[in-house]
C-alpha cells in the first residue's frame, strides 16, 4: 500500500537525498467551512484545475478520477472525469473507491482515542493486549503507530492481499505475521497497522469494521465509507496498467487489510473527514487527537511521520503540509492538508507504479491552481514504465537464440559457452526480484505487465537452453564413430558406390553377388 519507491529499485538503483525538519501543522485552528455553498473562486483558477485534470486523464489514460479542493470558506472546486470500473456509470463525488494507506490515518485515530481514554498506553507492550502475537516481544503501541517496531516492508507484504472476508480475518492475518527486523529505525510497513487493527478489535470486543463505523465514520456523516466486504458491495472494479494502458482488475475485497488499506470511501466522505481534522467535529475527533496524529514523532524517509500521517516541513511560504497517499491494486487515493486551511482530495480507479509519481503530485498541482500558479504534469517513473518493454525485448532475444541454436554453434566448446550464458540469464531474471527484496507474488499484483514479460522471458531462454543441449547431443551422436563400424566419408558418399560393389548389381542382369 505504500508509494512506488519500493519498486523503482526493481528497475534501477536510484539514490535521492531529501532533508526535512520536524514541523507540526495547526489543522484544528484552520477549519474550513461546511459543505454549503462553494467559496468564491476565480474563473481562471477553476479553468486551470479543469485543464490539469483533463490532461491527467488524457496522458495517463485514466478510466476515472474525482478530485476536490476546499478551504475554510467551503468548496473551491470539484472535478470528476470518466466512468467507473463497469463502464456504465459516470464517476461522481459519491462513487466509492478503495483508499489504500489513507486508511492508516483512520486506524491511528481509533487507537489515539483509546490512548487518551487511558484504555491503552503508548509504551504498552503489544503482547500485553495480544498475547497470541508471534515474535513481537517488547514491541510497543507507539512503535507500531510510528513504523519503528521492527516489522519490515516485506513482513507486511507477505500478509497483504489475502482477500479473506470471513469473520476473524484481521486476527488470522496478524497471526501469520513474521517479525524480521530490528526495533528503532523507521521502516514503513502495513504490518504495523494490521496489528493495530487487531488491537482495536481486542480492546473493543467488536470487529474493526464495526468500531470504525460506530466511533468515527457514522458520527462524521461518512455513510458510504466501509471496512467490511459485506458493506462494500457497490465498489466498482479498479484498473491496473498493462504496457501503459488500464485493464479492469477486480479481485474482490480484503477484510484482513482494512486497518492498513482496504477501506472504501467517496470524495464527499473524505471531504467530511478532512473537515473533521480541521476541527469541525470536536466531539468525534478532538483537537488533542488531531494534534497527536499530526505532530511529528519520527523521521520517516522524505518527511516526518506522525500517527498515520506524513508531515512535511514549511515551504517557502511558511505552509506546512500533512498528507498521505494510498494505493491498492487498481485504485489510488490522496488526502493533502495545508496549514492555511486549504486541502485537496484525489481518488482514481486506476493505479500503476510507473504513473504513481504523477498521481501523487496531482493534489499539490490542483492546490497550485488556486494559489495563482499554473499546474504542470509531473513525470512518471520512466524506468518502471520501460521495464515491461525491456523484458519483452529480452524474451524476444531468448526466442532468437533458441532458433539459432538449432544449427549453431557446431563446435561443442562454443555451444557449452553459449549454454552457460543462457543459464546465467535465466538465473539473473528469476533472482532479480528476490535480490531487490520484492516477492514474485507482489510483482504479479503491482507490476502485472512486467511479471508476464518476466515469465515469457524466462521460458524463451529456457527453450534456448534446451535447444542448445538437445542440439549438441544430436550433433554428437551424428558424428560419433561406433566401434567396428565403417565410416563413409562425405567424399566417398559423393562419389557413389565403387565398381564391383554389390550395390552395382542390377537385378535380372545375370550378375552374381
XYZ file of C-alpha atoms in Angstrom:
513
model
C 0.000 0.000 0.000
C 2.970 2.219 0.107
C 4.261 4.501 -2.607
C 6.178 3.350 -5.652
C 9.702 3.996 -4.310
C 9.844 0.372 -3.264
C 9.559 -0.641 -6.924
C 11.993 1.795 -8.515
C 14.906 -0.321 -7.315
C 13.404 -3.183 -9.283
C 14.310 -1.321 -12.460
C 17.394 0.601 -11.291
C 19.204 1.645 -8.129
C 18.355 5.287 -7.569
C 19.615 7.374 -4.618
C 17.807 10.534 -3.637
C 18.651 12.525 -0.514
C 15.828 14.678 0.780
C 16.193 16.553 4.041
C 13.338 17.750 6.198
C 12.906 19.232 9.627
C 10.253 18.460 12.266
C 7.134 20.595 11.951
C 3.624 20.470 13.325
C 0.547 21.606 11.439
C -2.160 23.514 13.299
C -5.034 21.852 11.457
C -7.726 22.335 14.046
C -7.128 26.095 14.070
C -7.732 26.426 10.331
C -11.039 24.665 9.924
C -12.660 25.012 6.518
C -16.341 25.750 6.332
C -19.113 23.239 5.954
C -20.155 21.636 2.681
C -22.535 24.511 1.974
C -22.285 26.852 -0.986
C -18.954 26.898 -2.817
C -16.495 29.623 -1.944
C -15.968 32.401 -4.451
C -13.145 31.485 -6.785
C -11.512 32.903 -9.857
C -12.792 31.531 -13.140
C -9.211 31.269 -14.349
C -8.216 29.193 -11.301
C -11.099 26.779 -11.814
C -10.294 26.509 -15.503
C -6.652 25.761 -14.695
C -7.745 22.943 -12.371
C -10.119 21.570 -15.017
C -7.434 21.695 -17.678
C -4.973 19.887 -15.423
C -7.472 17.117 -14.691
C -8.254 16.774 -18.389
C -4.577 16.489 -19.268
C -4.009 13.964 -16.489
C -6.824 11.746 -17.780
C -5.648 12.068 -21.366
C -1.949 11.391 -20.849
C -2.298 8.651 -18.227
C -5.325 7.038 -19.926
C -7.188 7.140 -16.624
C -10.606 5.451 -16.729
C -11.990 7.573 -13.905
C -10.951 10.203 -11.363
C -12.614 12.646 -8.978
C -10.955 15.459 -7.017
C -11.826 18.398 -4.806
C -10.148 21.499 -3.396
C -11.578 23.097 -0.243
C -10.639 25.895 2.129
C -12.008 27.325 5.368
C -14.875 29.024 3.486
C -16.105 25.933 1.672
C -15.541 24.076 -1.571
C -13.362 25.839 -4.121
C -13.616 23.320 -6.920
C -14.759 19.768 -7.700
C -13.875 17.816 -10.830
C -14.894 14.326 -11.946
C -13.980 12.546 -15.153
C -14.620 9.173 -16.769
C -16.590 6.050 -15.969
C -16.497 3.557 -13.137
C -14.925 0.116 -13.486
C -18.051 -1.299 -15.088
C -18.038 1.447 -17.696
C -21.734 2.159 -17.166
C -21.863 4.926 -14.556
C -20.106 8.277 -14.611
C -17.638 8.985 -11.826
C -19.144 11.365 -9.249
C -18.260 12.590 -5.731
C -20.370 9.702 -4.395
C -18.564 6.949 -6.332
C -16.774 4.583 -3.896
C -13.054 3.868 -4.215
C -10.564 1.911 -2.157
C -8.483 4.486 -0.268
C -5.360 2.391 0.398
C -2.999 3.654 3.080
C -5.169 6.673 3.825
C -6.979 4.068 5.957
C -3.988 4.051 8.321
C -4.979 7.518 9.496
C -8.417 6.201 10.466
C -6.841 3.368 12.433
C -4.492 5.843 14.116
C -7.439 7.920 15.312
C -9.179 4.870 16.801
C -6.006 3.937 18.684
C -5.270 7.519 19.777
C -8.782 7.892 21.196
C -8.054 4.824 23.350
C -4.740 6.265 24.427
C -6.466 9.453 25.579
C -9.129 7.464 27.404
C -6.440 5.531 29.271
C -7.523 2.190 27.862
C -4.145 1.789 26.187
C -0.678 3.130 26.935
C 1.733 4.411 24.330
C 4.506 2.291 25.853
C 2.354 -0.802 26.404
C 3.963 -3.955 25.000
C 1.606 -5.131 22.291
C 1.774 -8.693 23.628
C 0.090 -7.482 26.846
C -3.021 -6.996 24.714
C -2.372 -9.619 22.018
C -0.605 -12.497 23.805
C -1.019 -14.719 20.768
C 1.102 -12.435 18.524
C 4.335 -14.135 17.451
C 7.851 -12.700 17.537
C 6.721 -9.342 18.936
C 8.240 -9.327 22.412
C 8.928 -5.777 23.527
C 7.153 -4.102 20.589
C 5.053 -1.205 21.887
C 1.887 0.508 20.740
C 3.853 3.680 19.997
C 6.339 1.803 17.825
C 3.514 0.359 15.782
C 1.975 3.801 15.259
C 5.295 5.214 14.025
C 6.580 2.234 11.991
C 9.546 1.731 14.305
C 8.505 -1.694 15.632
C 10.885 -3.770 13.525
C 8.216 -5.112 11.199
C 9.715 -4.803 7.726
C 8.087 -3.830 4.475
C 8.230 -7.449 3.339
C 6.689 -8.651 6.603
C 3.663 -6.587 5.705
C 3.624 -7.509 2.038
C 3.676 -11.191 2.962
C 0.227 -10.937 4.571
C -1.306 -8.338 2.237
C -3.911 -9.055 -0.447
C -5.202 -12.212 1.264
C -8.779 -11.432 0.196
C -10.044 -13.043 3.386
C -13.633 -11.987 4.016
C -14.618 -14.411 6.783
C -15.066 -13.214 10.393
C -11.742 -13.036 12.217
C -9.785 -12.135 9.061
C -7.657 -9.453 10.755
C -6.548 -11.748 13.571
C -5.732 -14.558 11.131
C -3.537 -12.218 9.092
C -1.812 -10.933 12.237
C -1.224 -14.496 13.443
C 0.582 -15.198 10.168
C 2.953 -12.244 10.623
C 6.694 -12.632 10.909
C 8.802 -10.037 12.716
C 12.085 -9.977 10.844
C 13.527 -6.519 11.512
C 15.007 -4.552 14.406
C 13.109 -2.172 16.635
C 14.002 1.503 16.461
C 14.651 2.520 12.837
C 11.718 3.728 10.752
C 10.535 1.249 8.128
C 7.111 1.735 6.634
C 5.147 -1.500 6.826
C 1.488 -2.450 6.556
C 2.184 -4.991 9.300
C 2.205 -2.248 11.953
C -1.324 -1.102 11.246
C -2.578 -4.644 10.770
C -1.523 -5.328 14.369
C -3.121 -2.062 15.498
C -6.349 -3.165 13.852
C -6.195 -6.406 15.813
C -5.541 -4.311 18.937
C -8.695 -2.243 18.313
C -10.692 -5.453 17.977
C -9.234 -6.922 21.164
C -9.887 -3.751 23.152
C -13.454 -3.271 21.908
C -14.600 -6.864 21.584
C -16.045 -5.981 18.173
C -14.874 -6.197 14.588
C -12.641 -3.438 13.274
C -15.274 -2.532 10.670
C -17.961 -2.104 13.348
C -15.709 0.018 15.561
C -14.714 2.256 12.653
C -18.337 2.726 11.646
C -19.731 3.323 15.158
C -16.949 5.541 16.521
C -15.837 7.533 13.501
C -17.428 7.310 10.081
C -21.122 7.368 11.009
C -20.775 10.206 13.556
C -18.925 12.198 10.880
C -21.614 11.541 8.278
C -19.317 9.335 6.197
C -22.178 6.993 5.355
C -20.555 5.434 2.286
C -17.284 4.559 3.991
C -16.810 0.922 4.970
C -14.186 -1.570 6.104
C -16.222 -4.739 5.551
C -16.826 -6.707 2.383
C -20.497 -7.120 3.269
C -20.914 -3.337 3.164
C -18.661 -2.681 0.166
C -20.792 -4.439 -2.425
C -21.145 -1.278 -4.541
C -17.386 -0.869 -5.045
C -16.741 -0.649 -8.809
C -13.809 -2.541 -10.281
C -10.451 -0.818 -10.409
C -7.775 -0.921 -13.106
C -4.126 -1.914 -13.329
C -1.820 -0.726 -16.083
C -0.578 -3.133 -18.751
C 2.062 -1.621 -21.018
C 0.775 1.859 -20.280
C -2.935 1.137 -20.695
C -5.509 0.350 -17.975
C -7.226 -3.010 -17.750
C -10.050 -3.902 -15.362
C -8.930 -5.571 -12.154
C -11.493 -6.803 -9.652
C -10.063 -9.423 -7.249
C -12.582 -8.646 -4.518
C -12.395 -7.099 -1.058
C -9.923 -7.993 1.673
C -11.362 -7.609 5.184
C -7.993 -8.546 6.675
C -6.449 -5.466 5.045
C -8.932 -2.923 6.402
C -6.694 -1.383 9.120
C -3.984 -0.513 6.606
C -5.665 -0.146 3.245
C -8.907 -1.926 2.416
C -11.466 0.746 3.264
C -13.908 2.124 0.716
C -14.882 5.776 0.693
C -16.054 8.575 -1.562
C -14.952 12.100 -2.336
C -17.834 13.507 -0.280
C -16.992 11.298 2.705
C -13.281 12.125 2.638
C -14.152 15.814 2.418
C -16.149 15.400 5.641
C -13.156 13.617 7.168
C -10.804 16.455 6.223
C -13.145 19.000 7.790
C -13.253 16.958 10.983
C -9.458 17.050 11.120
C -9.668 20.844 10.834
C -11.932 20.909 13.894
C -15.496 20.718 12.573
C -16.475 17.774 14.813
C -14.567 18.030 18.106
C -16.944 15.653 19.851
C -15.846 12.912 17.440
C -12.264 13.913 16.667
C -10.962 16.138 19.420
C -8.314 18.795 18.984
C -5.938 16.777 21.150
C -6.402 13.708 18.970
C -5.720 15.763 15.826
C -2.611 17.225 17.447
C -1.358 13.751 18.407
C -1.754 12.214 14.962
C -0.399 15.221 13.035
C 2.605 16.020 15.252
C 5.929 14.645 14.001
C 7.085 11.719 16.126
C 9.838 10.227 13.969
C 11.773 10.983 10.802
C 10.257 8.773 8.129
C 12.018 8.786 4.788
C 11.336 12.001 2.858
C 9.166 13.513 5.600
C 8.393 13.252 9.278
C 5.786 10.779 10.433
C 3.028 11.278 12.990
C 0.414 8.624 13.577
C -0.883 7.575 10.169
C 0.170 10.871 8.527
C 3.280 12.302 6.893
C 4.241 15.805 7.947
C 6.313 17.939 5.588
C 8.384 20.949 6.674
C 7.228 24.504 5.905
C 7.664 25.576 2.303
C 8.916 28.959 1.099
C 5.542 30.479 2.020
C 5.692 29.036 5.525
C 2.959 26.490 4.832
C 3.194 23.060 6.440
C 1.625 20.049 4.742
C 0.126 16.905 6.248
C -0.745 14.197 3.767
C -0.945 10.527 2.941
C -1.279 8.725 -0.345
C -2.922 5.353 -0.673
C -2.676 2.651 -3.296
C -4.281 -0.738 -3.594
C -4.116 -2.790 -6.782
C -6.490 -0.889 -9.051
C -7.071 2.293 -7.010
C -5.329 5.471 -5.871
C -6.172 7.980 -3.126
C -4.547 11.105 -1.720
C -5.550 13.454 1.087
C -3.390 16.582 1.421
C -3.985 19.311 4.035
C -2.169 22.621 4.446
C -1.771 24.803 7.495
C -3.617 27.674 5.762
C -6.818 25.618 5.692
C -6.666 24.623 2.038
C -6.843 20.938 1.216
C -7.162 18.606 -1.741
C -8.579 15.107 -2.071
C -7.943 12.907 -5.118
C -9.443 9.483 -5.926
C -8.756 7.400 -9.061
C -9.937 3.983 -10.148
C -6.588 3.006 -11.689
C -3.080 2.583 -10.366
C 0.312 1.613 -11.676
C 3.752 2.049 -10.161
C 5.036 3.766 -13.292
C 2.376 6.518 -13.045
C 2.456 6.771 -9.242
C 4.662 9.914 -9.123
C 2.258 11.724 -11.448
C -0.811 10.708 -9.457
C 0.866 11.592 -6.164
C 1.619 15.118 -7.388
C -1.935 15.832 -8.539
C -3.266 17.185 -5.230
C -0.390 19.642 -4.928
C -0.852 20.791 -8.525
C -4.582 21.365 -8.021
C -3.833 23.498 -4.976
C -1.310 25.423 -7.067
C -4.105 26.338 -9.478
C -5.872 28.188 -6.649
C -2.656 29.811 -5.453
C -2.418 31.696 -8.724
C 0.046 29.295 -10.335
C -0.363 27.037 -13.307
C -0.265 23.283 -12.709
C 2.211 21.079 -14.507
C 2.141 17.328 -15.004
C 4.854 15.531 -13.052
C 6.865 12.881 -14.851
C 6.124 9.249 -14.159
C 8.715 6.613 -13.312
C 10.475 6.187 -16.654
C 12.419 3.112 -15.586
C 9.336 1.260 -14.388
C 7.408 2.354 -17.472
C 10.125 0.914 -19.698
C 10.566 -2.267 -17.666
C 7.854 -4.440 -19.290
C 9.054 -3.400 -22.746
C 12.677 -4.178 -21.874
C 11.673 -7.593 -20.542
C 9.675 -8.213 -23.714
C 12.768 -7.471 -25.780
C 14.703 -9.882 -23.579
C 12.032 -12.512 -24.217
C 12.392 -11.929 -27.953
C 16.159 -12.323 -27.759
C 15.663 -15.628 -25.976
C 13.479 -16.829 -28.829
C 16.072 -15.727 -31.393
C 18.792 -17.649 -29.532
C 16.544 -20.719 -29.434
C 16.016 -20.611 -33.219
C 19.693 -20.068 -33.985
C 20.705 -22.821 -31.565
C 19.019 -25.437 -33.754
C 22.070 -25.447 -36.064
C 24.668 -23.254 -34.370
C 27.198 -23.223 -32.878
C 28.557 -26.543 -34.191
C 31.665 -26.611 -32.041
C 30.929 -28.303 -28.746
C 33.049 -25.933 -26.692
C 31.338 -22.891 -28.126
C 27.917 -24.442 -27.629
C 28.745 -25.080 -23.964
C 29.902 -21.473 -23.549
C 26.624 -20.173 -25.013
C 24.669 -22.545 -22.768
C 26.434 -21.162 -19.693
C 25.454 -17.661 -20.793
C 21.838 -18.744 -21.215
C 21.794 -20.243 -17.729
C 23.188 -17.025 -16.269
C 20.459 -15.011 -17.989
C 17.766 -17.304 -16.575
C 19.197 -17.127 -13.062
C 19.513 -13.331 -13.214
C 15.964 -12.890 -14.479
C 14.445 -15.117 -11.797
C 16.546 -13.914 -8.877
C 16.446 -10.170 -9.593
C 13.160 -9.520 -7.735
C 14.265 -11.511 -4.676
C 17.668 -9.825 -4.570
C 15.919 -6.451 -4.545
C 13.589 -7.527 -1.754
C 10.470 -7.945 -3.892
C 8.470 -11.165 -3.817
C 7.273 -12.752 -7.020
C 3.627 -12.619 -5.936
C 3.938 -8.899 -5.259
C 5.420 -8.308 -8.718
C 2.376 -10.042 -10.211
C -0.009 -7.878 -8.205
C 1.641 -4.469 -8.599
C 3.536 -4.859 -11.918
C 1.417 -7.340 -13.873
C 2.810 -6.478 -17.304
C 6.393 -6.803 -16.079
C 5.538 -10.072 -14.352
C 4.113 -11.507 -17.572
C 7.097 -10.343 -19.611
C 9.397 -11.782 -16.948
C 7.720 -15.190 -17.202
C 7.793 -15.177 -21.002
C 11.462 -14.166 -20.979
C 12.253 -16.994 -18.581
C 10.587 -19.599 -20.784
C 12.116 -18.388 -24.047
C 15.590 -18.573 -22.515
C 14.821 -21.986 -21.026
C 13.778 -23.052 -24.530
C 17.085 -21.719 -25.863
C 18.941 -23.762 -23.251
C 17.004 -26.944 -24.098
C 17.667 -26.489 -27.817
C 21.368 -25.989 -27.135
C 21.525 -29.190 -25.070
C 19.444 -31.324 -27.435
C 21.171 -29.936 -30.496
C 24.580 -30.655 -29.000
C 23.593 -34.205 -28.057
C 22.159 -34.964 -31.515
C 25.190 -33.464 -33.205
C 27.496 -35.538 -31.036
C 25.600 -38.729 -31.889
C 25.691 -37.910 -35.583
C 29.473 -37.511 -35.625
C 30.317 -40.317 -33.222
C 32.057 -43.455 -34.754
C 30.641 -46.746 -33.422
C 33.247 -49.481 -32.606
C 33.835 -51.863 -35.534
C 31.746 -49.871 -37.965
C 32.800 -48.401 -41.289
C 32.675 -44.691 -41.636
C 31.631 -43.409 -45.031
C 33.138 -40.030 -45.616
C 31.320 -37.200 -47.296
C 33.697 -37.528 -50.284
C 33.027 -41.245 -50.652
C 29.300 -40.724 -50.418
C 29.541 -38.115 -53.125
C 31.417 -40.498 -55.469
C 28.794 -43.214 -55.103
C 29.397 -46.991 -54.817
C 32.683 -48.444 -56.146
C 32.760 -50.719 -59.231
C 32.181 -54.303 -58.262
C 30.363 -53.471 -55.083
C 27.182 -55.470 -54.502
C 25.294 -52.229 -54.892
C 26.342 -52.269 -58.607
C 24.397 -55.433 -59.257
C 21.349 -54.857 -61.371
C 18.521 -57.344 -60.870
C 17.958 -59.504 -63.875
C 21.375 -58.781 -65.408
C 22.791 -62.250 -64.654
C 25.381 -60.861 -62.287
C 26.032 -62.692 -59.049
C 26.906 -61.277 -55.635
